[in-house]
């Protein structure tokens, strides 16, 4: 397995320590398995990118796009395509959507979780239960 880029790890740590207000609002509902009992992690390095929120068990990435993303649609599309080739499903919301309709965003995340089957749970010996 390739080693994770230390610069990306440092950047992810910095982003976790200083979230935007919309990322903080989203994290309040996704953290600690309190959303649909699914474990989400935030600012996760998936070389060569950092994903905002990841439910590894469902291979689901939730991205919160700020205003600058409107200028980077082609770059975001390439990034999404790469992540999807790694087996992830990527759903995106704007800062405005999270700030003005958090309940609707949560509904859409819940629906996406229902559309992605969780990965099998492994026993301590590494075999499915």
mmCIF file of C-alpha atoms in Angstrom:
data_model
loop_
_atom_site.group_PDB
_atom_site.id
_atom_site.type_symbol
_atom_site.label_atom_id
_atom_site.label_comp_id
_atom_site.label_asym_id
_atom_site.label_seq_id
_atom_site.Cartn_x
_atom_site.Cartn_y
_atom_site.Cartn_z
ATOM 1 C CA UNK A 1 0.000 0.000 0.000
ATOM 2 C CA UNK A 2 1.507 3.396 -0.952
ATOM 3 C CA UNK A 3 2.505 5.721 1.859
ATOM 4 C CA UNK A 4 0.154 8.653 2.460
ATOM 5 C CA UNK A 5 1.592 12.050 1.573
ATOM 6 C CA UNK A 6 2.654 13.751 4.824
ATOM 7 C CA UNK A 7 1.687 17.177 3.426
ATOM 8 C CA UNK A 8 -1.841 15.955 2.773
ATOM 9 C CA UNK A 9 -2.068 14.484 6.273
ATOM 10 C CA UNK A 10 -0.893 17.779 7.795
ATOM 11 C CA UNK A 11 -3.399 19.715 5.675
ATOM 12 C CA UNK A 12 -6.220 17.359 6.708
ATOM 13 C CA UNK A 13 -5.309 17.818 10.388
ATOM 14 C CA UNK A 14 -5.325 21.586 9.901
ATOM 15 C CA UNK A 15 -8.729 21.419 8.198
ATOM 16 C CA UNK A 16 -10.144 19.294 11.050
ATOM 17 C CA UNK A 17 -8.848 21.804 13.599
ATOM 18 C CA UNK A 18 -10.290 24.805 11.704
ATOM 19 C CA UNK A 19 -13.536 23.754 10.012
ATOM 20 C CA UNK A 20 -15.726 26.192 8.144
ATOM 21 C CA UNK A 21 -19.048 26.984 9.815
ATOM 22 C CA UNK A 22 -20.907 24.738 7.366
ATOM 23 C CA UNK A 23 -18.470 21.854 7.907
ATOM 24 C CA UNK A 24 -18.897 22.274 11.677
ATOM 25 C CA UNK A 25 -22.701 22.190 11.309
ATOM 26 C CA UNK A 26 -22.515 19.064 9.154
ATOM 27 C CA UNK A 27 -20.097 17.397 11.584
ATOM 28 C CA UNK A 28 -22.478 17.993 14.495
ATOM 29 C CA UNK A 29 -25.014 15.679 12.856
ATOM 30 C CA UNK A 30 -22.584 13.113 11.372
ATOM 31 C CA UNK A 31 -20.170 12.611 14.270
ATOM 32 C CA UNK A 32 -20.014 9.751 16.751
ATOM 33 C CA UNK A 33 -22.237 7.316 14.815
ATOM 34 C CA UNK A 34 -25.269 9.424 15.724
ATOM 35 C CA UNK A 35 -26.457 9.631 12.106
ATOM 36 C CA UNK A 36 -28.075 6.343 11.086
ATOM 37 C CA UNK A 37 -25.504 4.560 13.314
ATOM 38 C CA UNK A 38 -22.928 5.029 10.551
ATOM 39 C CA UNK A 39 -19.394 6.056 11.394
ATOM 40 C CA UNK A 40 -18.272 9.106 9.452
ATOM 41 C CA UNK A 41 -14.786 10.562 9.493
ATOM 42 C CA UNK A 42 -13.945 14.107 8.437
ATOM 43 C CA UNK A 43 -11.157 15.467 6.279
ATOM 44 C CA UNK A 44 -10.003 12.038 5.183
ATOM 45 C CA UNK A 45 -6.978 11.632 2.936
ATOM 46 C CA UNK A 46 -7.721 9.463 -0.079
ATOM 47 C CA UNK A 47 -4.536 10.051 -2.063
ATOM 48 C CA UNK A 48 -4.234 12.460 -3.809
ATOM 49 C CA UNK A 49 -7.326 14.159 -2.335
ATOM 50 C CA UNK A 50 -8.881 15.120 0.995
ATOM 51 C CA UNK A 51 -12.562 14.233 1.280
ATOM 52 C CA UNK A 52 -14.771 16.308 3.604
ATOM 53 C CA UNK A 53 -16.786 13.453 5.184
ATOM 54 C CA UNK A 54 -16.435 9.728 4.534
ATOM 55 C CA UNK A 55 -18.544 6.763 5.604
ATOM 56 C CA UNK A 56 -16.000 4.062 4.816
ATOM 57 C CA UNK A 57 -18.449 1.261 5.623
ATOM 58 C CA UNK A 58 -20.698 2.476 2.802
ATOM 59 C CA UNK A 59 -17.950 3.897 0.551
ATOM 60 C CA UNK A 60 -19.826 7.221 0.626
ATOM 61 C CA UNK A 61 -18.179 10.643 0.459
ATOM 62 C CA UNK A 62 -20.081 13.807 1.376
ATOM 63 C CA UNK A 63 -18.541 16.994 -0.014
ATOM 64 C CA UNK A 64 -19.470 20.519 1.069
ATOM 65 C CA UNK A 65 -18.608 22.974 -1.693
ATOM 66 C CA UNK A 66 -17.859 26.603 -0.960
ATOM 67 C CA UNK A 67 -18.345 29.482 -3.344
ATOM 68 C CA UNK A 68 -14.999 28.888 -5.059
ATOM 69 C CA UNK A 69 -16.165 25.500 -6.358
ATOM 70 C CA UNK A 70 -18.370 27.223 -8.921
ATOM 71 C CA UNK A 71 -15.140 28.234 -10.650
ATOM 72 C CA UNK A 72 -13.693 24.701 -10.514
ATOM 73 C CA UNK A 73 -16.426 22.508 -11.969
ATOM 74 C CA UNK A 74 -14.117 20.662 -14.386
ATOM 75 C CA UNK A 75 -11.574 20.019 -11.611
ATOM 76 C CA UNK A 76 -14.327 18.804 -9.261
ATOM 77 C CA UNK A 77 -15.673 16.507 -11.987
ATOM 78 C CA UNK A 78 -12.210 14.933 -12.491
ATOM 79 C CA UNK A 79 -11.822 14.539 -8.721
ATOM 80 C CA UNK A 80 -15.259 12.915 -8.393
ATOM 81 C CA UNK A 81 -14.563 10.576 -11.319
ATOM 82 C CA UNK A 82 -11.252 9.495 -9.730
ATOM 83 C CA UNK A 83 -12.899 8.854 -6.343
ATOM 84 C CA UNK A 84 -15.677 6.877 -8.029
ATOM 85 C CA UNK A 85 -13.075 4.723 -9.771
ATOM 86 C CA UNK A 86 -11.777 3.923 -6.280
ATOM 87 C CA UNK A 87 -15.234 2.563 -5.437
ATOM 88 C CA UNK A 88 -16.694 5.597 -3.633
ATOM 89 C CA UNK A 89 -19.981 7.320 -4.267
ATOM 90 C CA UNK A 90 -19.642 11.104 -3.997
ATOM 91 C CA UNK A 91 -22.516 13.428 -3.149
ATOM 92 C CA UNK A 92 -22.087 17.195 -3.067
ATOM 93 C CA UNK A 93 -23.852 20.026 -1.309
ATOM 94 C CA UNK A 94 -23.179 23.733 -1.372
ATOM 95 C CA UNK A 95 -22.487 25.847 1.694
ATOM 96 C CA UNK A 96 -25.835 27.512 1.022
ATOM 97 C CA UNK A 97 -27.707 24.184 1.056
ATOM 98 C CA UNK A 98 -26.120 23.146 4.345
ATOM 99 C CA UNK A 99 -26.677 26.571 5.908
ATOM 100 C CA UNK A 100 -30.277 26.980 4.799
ATOM 101 C CA UNK A 101 -31.615 23.414 4.654
ATOM 102 C CA UNK A 102 -29.593 21.097 6.889
ATOM 103 C CA UNK A 103 -32.614 18.832 7.352
ATOM 104 C CA UNK A 104 -32.935 18.400 3.569
ATOM 105 C CA UNK A 105 -29.205 17.692 3.269
ATOM 106 C CA UNK A 106 -29.487 15.073 6.032
ATOM 107 C CA UNK A 107 -32.446 13.499 4.198
ATOM 108 C CA UNK A 108 -30.358 13.211 1.011
ATOM 109 C CA UNK A 109 -27.411 11.686 2.892
ATOM 110 C CA UNK A 110 -29.779 9.173 4.523
ATOM 111 C CA UNK A 111 -31.120 8.246 1.085
ATOM 112 C CA UNK A 112 -27.580 7.845 -0.285
ATOM 113 C CA UNK A 113 -26.677 5.558 2.614
ATOM 114 C CA UNK A 114 -29.716 3.448 1.755
ATOM 115 C CA UNK A 115 -28.503 3.162 -1.845
ATOM 116 C CA UNK A 116 -25.020 1.954 -0.890
ATOM 117 C CA UNK A 117 -24.747 -1.412 0.786
ATOM 118 C CA UNK A 118 -22.492 -1.510 3.820
ATOM 119 C CA UNK A 119 -19.314 -3.519 3.479
ATOM 120 C CA UNK A 120 -19.365 -6.905 5.230
ATOM 121 C CA UNK A 121 -18.289 -6.896 8.852
ATOM 122 C CA UNK A 122 -15.146 -8.911 9.471
ATOM 123 C CA UNK A 123 -14.626 -11.240 12.384
ATOM 124 C CA UNK A 124 -11.387 -10.970 14.356
ATOM 125 C CA UNK A 125 -9.940 -13.652 12.092
ATOM 126 C CA UNK A 126 -10.653 -11.576 8.982
ATOM 127 C CA UNK A 127 -13.580 -13.570 7.631
ATOM 128 C CA UNK A 128 -17.107 -12.274 7.134
ATOM 129 C CA UNK A 129 -19.580 -13.059 9.870
#
